[in-house]
Amino acid sequence: MVTGNQPQPQKPAQEPSKACVSKRKPTLRERYSEIRELLILADKVLADVETDGLDLNNLGRLQAIHGLIQMENAEPPMFR
């Protein structure tokens, strides 16, 4: 005979959905670290351009950096 006071099996914890994360605005610290990473990457590419010249590989890397910077500037952080 089954009683009503038996514990129910627990469901496994679910990870937050990716949609929730993308809707959240990044903090200023997160934005600063992303921009800092872009600057470091840009410095590396510029050093490669100075030594190797502007080949297709370096041109592609520069275009990728340019696109990332445009995305970062599309939504400027809000200051209070």
PDB file of N, CA and C in Angstrom:
ATOM      1  N   MET A   1       0.834  -1.178   0.000  1.00  0.00           N
ATOM      2  CA  MET A   1       0.000   0.000   0.000  1.00  0.00           C
ATOM      3  C   MET A   1       0.883   1.247   0.000  1.00  0.00           C
ATOM      4  N   VAL A   2       0.564   2.231  -0.811  1.00  0.00           N
ATOM      5  CA  VAL A   2       1.358   3.445  -0.957  1.00  0.00           C
ATOM      6  C   VAL A   2       0.745   4.536  -0.100  1.00  0.00           C
ATOM      7  N   THR A   3       1.595   5.207   0.673  1.00  0.00           N
ATOM      8  CA  THR A   3       1.113   6.316   1.498  1.00  0.00           C
ATOM      9  C   THR A   3       1.371   7.628   0.785  1.00  0.00           C
ATOM     10  N   GLY A   4       0.678   8.673   1.164  1.00  0.00           N
ATOM     11  CA  GLY A   4       0.810   9.979   0.522  1.00  0.00           C
ATOM     12  C   GLY A   4       2.007  10.775   0.994  1.00  0.00           C
ATOM     13  N   ASN A   5       2.745  10.289   1.994  1.00  0.00           N
ATOM     14  CA  ASN A   5       3.865  11.050   2.545  1.00  0.00           C
ATOM     15  C   ASN A   5       5.214  10.611   1.996  1.00  0.00           C
ATOM     16  N   GLN A   6       5.228   9.827   0.959  1.00  0.00           N
ATOM     17  CA  GLN A   6       6.496   9.396   0.398  1.00  0.00           C
ATOM     18  C   GLN A   6       7.123  10.549  -0.389  1.00  0.00           C
ATOM     19  N   PRO A   7       8.455  10.691  -0.288  1.00  0.00           N
ATOM     20  CA  PRO A   7       9.106  11.801  -1.010  1.00  0.00           C
ATOM     21  C   PRO A   7       9.029  11.593  -2.519  1.00  0.00           C
ATOM     22  N   GLN A   8       8.827  12.675  -3.209  1.00  0.00           N
ATOM     23  CA  GLN A   8       8.780  12.659  -4.665  1.00  0.00           C
ATOM     24  C   GLN A   8      10.210  12.683  -5.209  1.00  0.00           C
ATOM     25  N   PRO A   9      10.482  11.977  -6.288  1.00  0.00           N
ATOM     26  CA  PRO A   9      11.829  12.067  -6.875  1.00  0.00           C
ATOM     27  C   PRO A   9      12.076  13.480  -7.399  1.00  0.00           C
ATOM     28  N   GLN A  10      13.276  13.986  -7.126  1.00  0.00           N
ATOM     29  CA  GLN A  10      13.600  15.351  -7.544  1.00  0.00           C
ATOM     30  C   GLN A  10      14.035  15.363  -9.005  1.00  0.00           C
ATOM     31  N   LYS A  11      13.650  16.427  -9.683  1.00  0.00           N
ATOM     32  CA  LYS A  11      14.062  16.609 -11.070  1.00  0.00           C
ATOM     33  C   LYS A  11      15.477  17.174 -11.079  1.00  0.00           C
ATOM     34  N   PRO A  12      16.292  16.810 -12.066  1.00  0.00           N
ATOM     35  CA  PRO A  12      17.638  17.393 -12.130  1.00  0.00           C
ATOM     36  C   PRO A  12      17.559  18.889 -12.420  1.00  0.00           C
ATOM     37  N   ALA A  13      18.509  19.619 -11.860  1.00  0.00           N
ATOM     38  CA  ALA A  13      18.541  21.074 -12.067  1.00  0.00           C
ATOM     39  C   ALA A  13      18.826  21.363 -13.535  1.00  0.00           C
ATOM     40  N   GLN A  14      18.112  22.329 -14.070  1.00  0.00           N
ATOM     41  CA  GLN A  14      18.310  22.709 -15.464  1.00  0.00           C
ATOM     42  C   GLN A  14      19.210  23.929 -15.539  1.00  0.00           C
ATOM     43  N   GLU A  15      20.017  23.954 -16.583  1.00  0.00           N
ATOM     44  CA  GLU A  15      20.857  25.126 -16.805  1.00  0.00           C
ATOM     45  C   GLU A  15      19.986  26.253 -17.341  1.00  0.00           C
ATOM     46  N   PRO A  16      20.342  27.504 -17.049  1.00  0.00           N
ATOM     47  CA  PRO A  16      19.558  28.611 -17.606  1.00  0.00           C
ATOM     48  C   PRO A  16      19.648  28.592 -19.126  1.00  0.00           C
ATOM     49  N   SER A  17      18.569  28.958 -19.749  1.00  0.00           N
ATOM     50  CA  SER A  17      18.557  28.926 -21.211  1.00  0.00           C
ATOM     51  C   SER A  17      19.479  30.004 -21.769  1.00  0.00           C
ATOM     52  N   LYS A  18      19.960  29.762 -22.973  1.00  0.00           N
ATOM     53  CA  LYS A  18      20.852  30.727 -23.625  1.00  0.00           C
ATOM     54  C   LYS A  18      20.111  32.010 -23.965  1.00  0.00           C
ATOM     55  N   ALA A  19      18.813  31.937 -24.172  1.00  0.00           N
ATOM     56  CA  ALA A  19      18.035  33.132 -24.504  1.00  0.00           C
ATOM     57  C   ALA A  19      18.048  34.119 -23.347  1.00  0.00           C
ATOM     58  N   CYS A  20      17.998  33.613 -22.125  1.00  0.00           N
ATOM     59  CA  CYS A  20      18.013  34.498 -20.958  1.00  0.00           C
ATOM     60  C   CYS A  20      19.335  35.247 -20.866  1.00  0.00           C
ATOM     61  N   VAL A  21      20.425  34.555 -21.161  1.00  0.00           N
ATOM     62  CA  VAL A  21      21.744  35.173 -21.057  1.00  0.00           C
ATOM     63  C   VAL A  21      21.906  36.259 -22.110  1.00  0.00           C
ATOM     64  N   SER A  22      21.413  36.027 -23.316  1.00  0.00           N
ATOM     65  CA  SER A  22      21.618  37.006 -24.378  1.00  0.00           C
ATOM     66  C   SER A  22      20.786  38.265 -24.162  1.00  0.00           C
ATOM     67  N   LYS A  23      19.675  38.172 -23.449  1.00  0.00           N
ATOM     68  CA  LYS A  23      18.839  39.344 -23.209  1.00  0.00           C
ATOM     69  C   LYS A  23      19.416  40.230 -22.111  1.00  0.00           C
ATOM     70  N   ARG A  24      20.252  39.665 -21.258  1.00  0.00           N
ATOM     71  CA  ARG A  24      20.828  40.414 -20.152  1.00  0.00           C
ATOM     72  C   ARG A  24      21.870  41.392 -20.688  1.00  0.00           C
ATOM     73  N   LYS A  25      21.813  42.631 -20.206  1.00  0.00           N
ATOM     74  CA  LYS A  25      22.814  43.615 -20.618  1.00  0.00           C
ATOM     75  C   LYS A  25      24.121  43.314 -19.894  1.00  0.00           C
ATOM     76  N   PRO A  26      25.241  43.373 -20.613  1.00  0.00           N
ATOM     77  CA  PRO A  26      26.516  43.128 -19.945  1.00  0.00           C
ATOM     78  C   PRO A  26      26.854  44.278 -18.998  1.00  0.00           C
ATOM     79  N   THR A  27      27.555  43.935 -17.945  1.00  0.00           N
ATOM     80  CA  THR A  27      27.974  44.958 -16.996  1.00  0.00           C
ATOM     81  C   THR A  27      29.109  45.771 -17.618  1.00  0.00           C
ATOM     82  N   LEU A  28      29.389  46.913 -17.021  1.00  0.00           N
ATOM     83  CA  LEU A  28      30.492  47.741 -17.526  1.00  0.00           C
ATOM     84  C   LEU A  28      31.810  46.990 -17.441  1.00  0.00           C
ATOM     85  N   ARG A  29      31.984  46.195 -16.391  1.00  0.00           N
ATOM     86  CA  ARG A  29      33.221  45.422 -16.241  1.00  0.00           C
ATOM     87  C   ARG A  29      33.347  44.402 -17.372  1.00  0.00           C
ATOM     88  N   GLU A  30      32.243  43.728 -17.719  1.00  0.00           N
ATOM     89  CA  GLU A  30      32.274  42.765 -18.819  1.00  0.00           C
ATOM     90  C   GLU A  30      32.583  43.465 -20.139  1.00  0.00           C
ATOM     91  N   ARG A  31      31.966  44.609 -20.368  1.00  0.00           N
ATOM     92  CA  ARG A  31      32.217  45.350 -21.609  1.00  0.00           C
ATOM     93  C   ARG A  31      33.666  45.824 -21.666  1.00  0.00           C
ATOM     94  N   TYR A  32      34.197  46.286 -20.538  1.00  0.00           N
ATOM     95  CA  TYR A  32      35.581  46.743 -20.504  1.00  0.00           C
ATOM     96  C   TYR A  32      36.521  45.593 -20.840  1.00  0.00           C
ATOM     97  N   SER A  33      36.266  44.411 -20.266  1.00  0.00           N
ATOM     98  CA  SER A  33      37.157  43.284 -20.531  1.00  0.00           C
ATOM     99  C   SER A  33      37.061  42.839 -21.992  1.00  0.00           C
ATOM    100  N   GLU A  34      35.857  42.898 -22.587  1.00  0.00           N
ATOM    101  CA  GLU A  34      35.716  42.544 -24.000  1.00  0.00           C
ATOM    102  C   GLU A  34      36.477  43.528 -24.886  1.00  0.00           C
ATOM    103  N   ILE A  35      36.363  44.809 -24.581  1.00  0.00           N
ATOM    104  CA  ILE A  35      37.061  45.827 -25.377  1.00  0.00           C
ATOM    105  C   ILE A  35      38.565  45.685 -25.199  1.00  0.00           C
ATOM    106  N   ARG A  36      38.997  45.381 -23.980  1.00  0.00           N
ATOM    107  CA  ARG A  36      40.428  45.182 -23.725  1.00  0.00           C
ATOM    108  C   ARG A  36      40.957  43.997 -24.535  1.00  0.00           C
ATOM    109  N   GLU A  37      40.190  42.907 -24.595  1.00  0.00           N
ATOM    110  CA  GLU A  37      40.601  41.752 -25.399  1.00  0.00           C
ATOM    111  C   GLU A  37      40.702  42.120 -26.877  1.00  0.00           C
ATOM    112  N   LEU A  38      39.764  42.942 -27.352  1.00  0.00           N
ATOM    113  CA  LEU A  38      39.820  43.382 -28.748  1.00  0.00           C
ATOM    114  C   LEU A  38      41.070  44.220 -29.011  1.00  0.00           C
ATOM    115  N   LEU A  39      41.424  45.077 -28.072  1.00  0.00           N
ATOM    116  CA  LEU A  39      42.623  45.901 -28.247  1.00  0.00           C
ATOM    117  C   LEU A  39      43.882  45.041 -28.268  1.00  0.00           C
ATOM    118  N   ILE A  40      43.945  44.036 -27.415  1.00  0.00           N
ATOM    119  CA  ILE A  40      45.102  43.132 -27.399  1.00  0.00           C
ATOM    120  C   ILE A  40      45.198  42.389 -28.725  1.00  0.00           C
ATOM    121  N   LEU A  41      44.058  41.899 -29.220  1.00  0.00           N
ATOM    122  CA  LEU A  41      44.037  41.199 -30.502  1.00  0.00           C
ATOM    123  C   LEU A  41      44.453  42.133 -31.636  1.00  0.00           C
ATOM    124  N   ALA A  42      43.980  43.370 -31.601  1.00  0.00           N
ATOM    125  CA  ALA A  42      44.343  44.339 -32.638  1.00  0.00           C
ATOM    126  C   ALA A  42      45.841  44.628 -32.611  1.00  0.00           C
ATOM    127  N   ASP A  43      46.426  44.734 -31.422  1.00  0.00           N
ATOM    128  CA  ASP A  43      47.868  44.959 -31.317  1.00  0.00           C
ATOM    129  C   ASP A  43      48.649  43.805 -31.939  1.00  0.00           C
ATOM    130  N   LYS A  44      48.197  42.572 -31.704  1.00  0.00           N
ATOM    131  CA  LYS A  44      48.882  41.408 -32.278  1.00  0.00           C
ATOM    132  C   LYS A  44      48.799  41.426 -33.801  1.00  0.00           C
ATOM    133  N   VAL A  45      47.627  41.758 -34.327  1.00  0.00           N
ATOM    134  CA  VAL A  45      47.465  41.792 -35.783  1.00  0.00           C
ATOM    135  C   VAL A  45      48.313  42.900 -36.389  1.00  0.00           C
ATOM    136  N   LEU A  46      48.344  44.065 -35.749  1.00  0.00           N
ATOM    137  CA  LEU A  46      49.162  45.164 -36.273  1.00  0.00           C
ATOM    138  C   LEU A  46      50.640  44.801 -36.263  1.00  0.00           C
ATOM    139  N   ALA A  47      51.086  44.087 -35.237  1.00  0.00           N
ATOM    140  CA  ALA A  47      52.479  43.647 -35.203  1.00  0.00           C
ATOM    141  C   ALA A  47      52.755  42.673 -36.347  1.00  0.00           C
ATOM    142  N   ASP A  48      51.808  41.768 -36.623  1.00  0.00           N
ATOM    143  CA  ASP A  48      51.975  40.843 -37.743  1.00  0.00           C
ATOM    144  C   ASP A  48      51.988  41.578 -39.078  1.00  0.00           C
ATOM    145  N   VAL A  49      51.161  42.607 -39.217  1.00  0.00           N
ATOM    146  CA  VAL A  49      51.130  43.383 -40.461  1.00  0.00           C
ATOM    147  C   VAL A  49      52.454  44.103 -40.657  1.00  0.00           C
ATOM    148  N   GLU A  50      53.028  44.626 -39.567  1.00  0.00           N
ATOM    149  CA  GLU A  50      54.307  45.329 -39.684  1.00  0.00           C
ATOM    150  C   GLU A  50      55.418  44.385 -40.109  1.00  0.00           C
ATOM    151  N   THR A  51      55.391  43.133 -39.628  1.00  0.00           N
ATOM    152  CA  THR A  51      56.469  42.205 -39.972  1.00  0.00           C
ATOM    153  C   THR A  51      56.219  41.469 -41.283  1.00  0.00           C
ATOM    154  N   ASP A  52      54.980  41.035 -41.519  1.00  0.00           N
ATOM    155  CA  ASP A  52      54.680  40.196 -42.684  1.00  0.00           C
ATOM    156  C   ASP A  52      54.005  40.944 -43.823  1.00  0.00           C
ATOM    157  N   GLY A  53      53.532  42.138 -43.576  1.00  0.00           N
ATOM    158  CA  GLY A  53      52.762  42.845 -44.591  1.00  0.00           C
ATOM    159  C   GLY A  53      51.296  42.459 -44.492  1.00  0.00           C
ATOM    160  N   LEU A  54      50.486  43.060 -45.340  1.00  0.00           N
ATOM    161  CA  LEU A  54      49.044  42.835 -45.294  1.00  0.00           C
ATOM    162  C   LEU A  54      48.683  41.690 -46.240  1.00  0.00           C
ATOM    163  N   ASP A  55      48.806  40.451 -45.744  1.00  0.00           N
ATOM    164  CA  ASP A  55      48.392  39.306 -46.550  1.00  0.00           C
ATOM    165  C   ASP A  55      46.919  39.001 -46.286  1.00  0.00           C
ATOM    166  N   LEU A  56      46.392  37.998 -46.956  1.00  0.00           N
ATOM    167  CA  LEU A  56      44.963  37.687 -46.829  1.00  0.00           C
ATOM    168  C   LEU A  56      44.594  37.260 -45.414  1.00  0.00           C
ATOM    169  N   ASN A  57      45.495  36.560 -44.733  1.00  0.00           N
ATOM    170  CA  ASN A  57      45.220  36.128 -43.367  1.00  0.00           C
ATOM    171  C   ASN A  57      45.068  37.333 -42.443  1.00  0.00           C
ATOM    172  N   ASN A  58      46.014  38.268 -42.524  1.00  0.00           N
ATOM    173  CA  ASN A  58      45.942  39.460 -41.676  1.00  0.00           C
ATOM    174  C   ASN A  58      44.753  40.339 -42.046  1.00  0.00           C
ATOM    175  N   LEU A  59      44.433  40.416 -43.326  1.00  0.00           N
ATOM    176  CA  LEU A  59      43.281  41.201 -43.757  1.00  0.00           C
ATOM    177  C   LEU A  59      41.989  40.620 -43.181  1.00  0.00           C
ATOM    178  N   GLY A  60      41.862  39.301 -43.200  1.00  0.00           N
ATOM    179  CA  GLY A  60      40.684  38.656 -42.617  1.00  0.00           C
ATOM    180  C   GLY A  60      40.585  38.892 -41.125  1.00  0.00           C
ATOM    181  N   ARG A  61      41.718  38.847 -40.443  1.00  0.00           N
ATOM    182  CA  ARG A  61      41.722  39.102 -38.995  1.00  0.00           C
ATOM    183  C   ARG A  61      41.316  40.542 -38.698  1.00  0.00           C
ATOM    184  N   LEU A  62      41.809  41.484 -39.511  1.00  0.00           N
ATOM    185  CA  LEU A  62      41.436  42.885 -39.313  1.00  0.00           C
ATOM    186  C   LEU A  62      39.949  43.110 -39.569  1.00  0.00           C
ATOM    187  N   GLN A  63      39.399  42.446 -40.577  1.00  0.00           N
ATOM    188  CA  GLN A  63      37.969  42.578 -40.850  1.00  0.00           C
ATOM    189  C   GLN A  63      37.141  42.004 -39.701  1.00  0.00           C
ATOM    190  N   ALA A  64      37.599  40.906 -39.112  1.00  0.00           N
ATOM    191  CA  ALA A  64      36.886  40.313 -37.979  1.00  0.00           C
ATOM    192  C   ALA A  64      36.908  41.253 -36.777  1.00  0.00           C
ATOM    193  N   ILE A  65      38.060  41.853 -36.509  1.00  0.00           N
ATOM    194  CA  ILE A  65      38.164  42.806 -35.396  1.00  0.00           C
ATOM    195  C   ILE A  65      37.254  44.000 -35.649  1.00  0.00           C
ATOM    196  N   HIS A  66      37.247  44.493 -36.874  1.00  0.00           N
ATOM    197  CA  HIS A  66      36.399  45.633 -37.223  1.00  0.00           C
ATOM    198  C   HIS A  66      34.930  45.301 -36.973  1.00  0.00           C
ATOM    199  N   GLY A  67      34.506  44.109 -37.365  1.00  0.00           N
ATOM    200  CA  GLY A  67      33.124  43.695 -37.134  1.00  0.00           C
ATOM    201  C   GLY A  67      32.789  43.589 -35.657  1.00  0.00           C
ATOM    202  N   LEU A  68      33.718  43.049 -34.864  1.00  0.00           N
ATOM    203  CA  LEU A  68      33.484  42.933 -33.421  1.00  0.00           C
ATOM    204  C   LEU A  68      33.378  44.302 -32.763  1.00  0.00           C
ATOM    205  N   ILE A  69      34.211  45.233 -33.195  1.00  0.00           N
ATOM    206  CA  ILE A  69      34.163  46.578 -32.619  1.00  0.00           C
ATOM    207  C   ILE A  69      32.856  47.263 -32.991  1.00  0.00           C
ATOM    208  N   GLN A  70      32.388  47.070 -34.213  1.00  0.00           N
ATOM    209  CA  GLN A  70      31.104  47.652 -34.608  1.00  0.00           C
ATOM    210  C   GLN A  70      29.972  47.087 -33.755  1.00  0.00           C
ATOM    211  N   MET A  71      30.021  45.787 -33.464  1.00  0.00           N
ATOM    212  CA  MET A  71      28.988  45.184 -32.618  1.00  0.00           C
ATOM    213  C   MET A  71      29.041  45.768 -31.210  1.00  0.00           C
ATOM    214  N   GLU A  72      30.239  45.964 -30.676  1.00  0.00           N
ATOM    215  CA  GLU A  72      30.384  46.512 -29.328  1.00  0.00           C
ATOM    216  C   GLU A  72      29.868  47.942 -29.260  1.00  0.00           C
ATOM    217  N   ASN A  73      30.064  48.700 -30.326  1.00  0.00           N
ATOM    218  CA  ASN A  73      29.638  50.097 -30.333  1.00  0.00           C
ATOM    219  C   ASN A  73      28.169  50.260 -30.687  1.00  0.00           C
ATOM    220  N   ALA A  74      27.513  49.194 -31.116  1.00  0.00           N
ATOM    221  CA  ALA A  74      26.109  49.290 -31.499  1.00  0.00           C
ATOM    222  C   ALA A  74      25.224  49.610 -30.299  1.00  0.00           C
ATOM    223  N   GLU A  75      25.570  49.091 -29.135  1.00  0.00           N
ATOM    224  CA  GLU A  75      24.800  49.344 -27.920  1.00  0.00           C
ATOM    225  C   GLU A  75      25.737  49.893 -26.851  1.00  0.00           C
ATOM    226  N   PRO A  76      25.937  51.203 -26.826  1.00  0.00           N
ATOM    227  CA  PRO A  76      26.858  51.762 -25.838  1.00  0.00           C
ATOM    228  C   PRO A  76      26.319  51.558 -24.426  1.00  0.00           C
ATOM    229  N   PRO A  77      27.214  51.427 -23.448  1.00  0.00           N
ATOM    230  CA  PRO A  77      26.759  51.223 -22.073  1.00  0.00           C
ATOM    231  C   PRO A  77      26.030  52.455 -21.552  1.00  0.00           C
ATOM    232  N   MET A  78      25.100  52.225 -20.677  1.00  0.00           N
ATOM    233  CA  MET A  78      24.326  53.316 -20.077  1.00  0.00           C
ATOM    234  C   MET A  78      25.021  53.764 -18.793  1.00  0.00           C
ATOM    235  N   PHE A  79      25.272  55.036 -18.686  1.00  0.00           N
ATOM    236  CA  PHE A  79      25.880  55.581 -17.481  1.00  0.00           C
ATOM    237  C   PHE A  79      24.808  56.274 -16.659  1.00  0.00           C
ATOM    238  N   ARG A  80      24.868  56.093 -15.363  1.00  0.00           N
ATOM    239  CA  ARG A  80      23.883  56.729 -14.473  1.00  0.00           C
ATOM    240  C   ARG A  80      24.439  57.990 -13.883  1.00  0.00           C
TER     241      ARG A  80
END
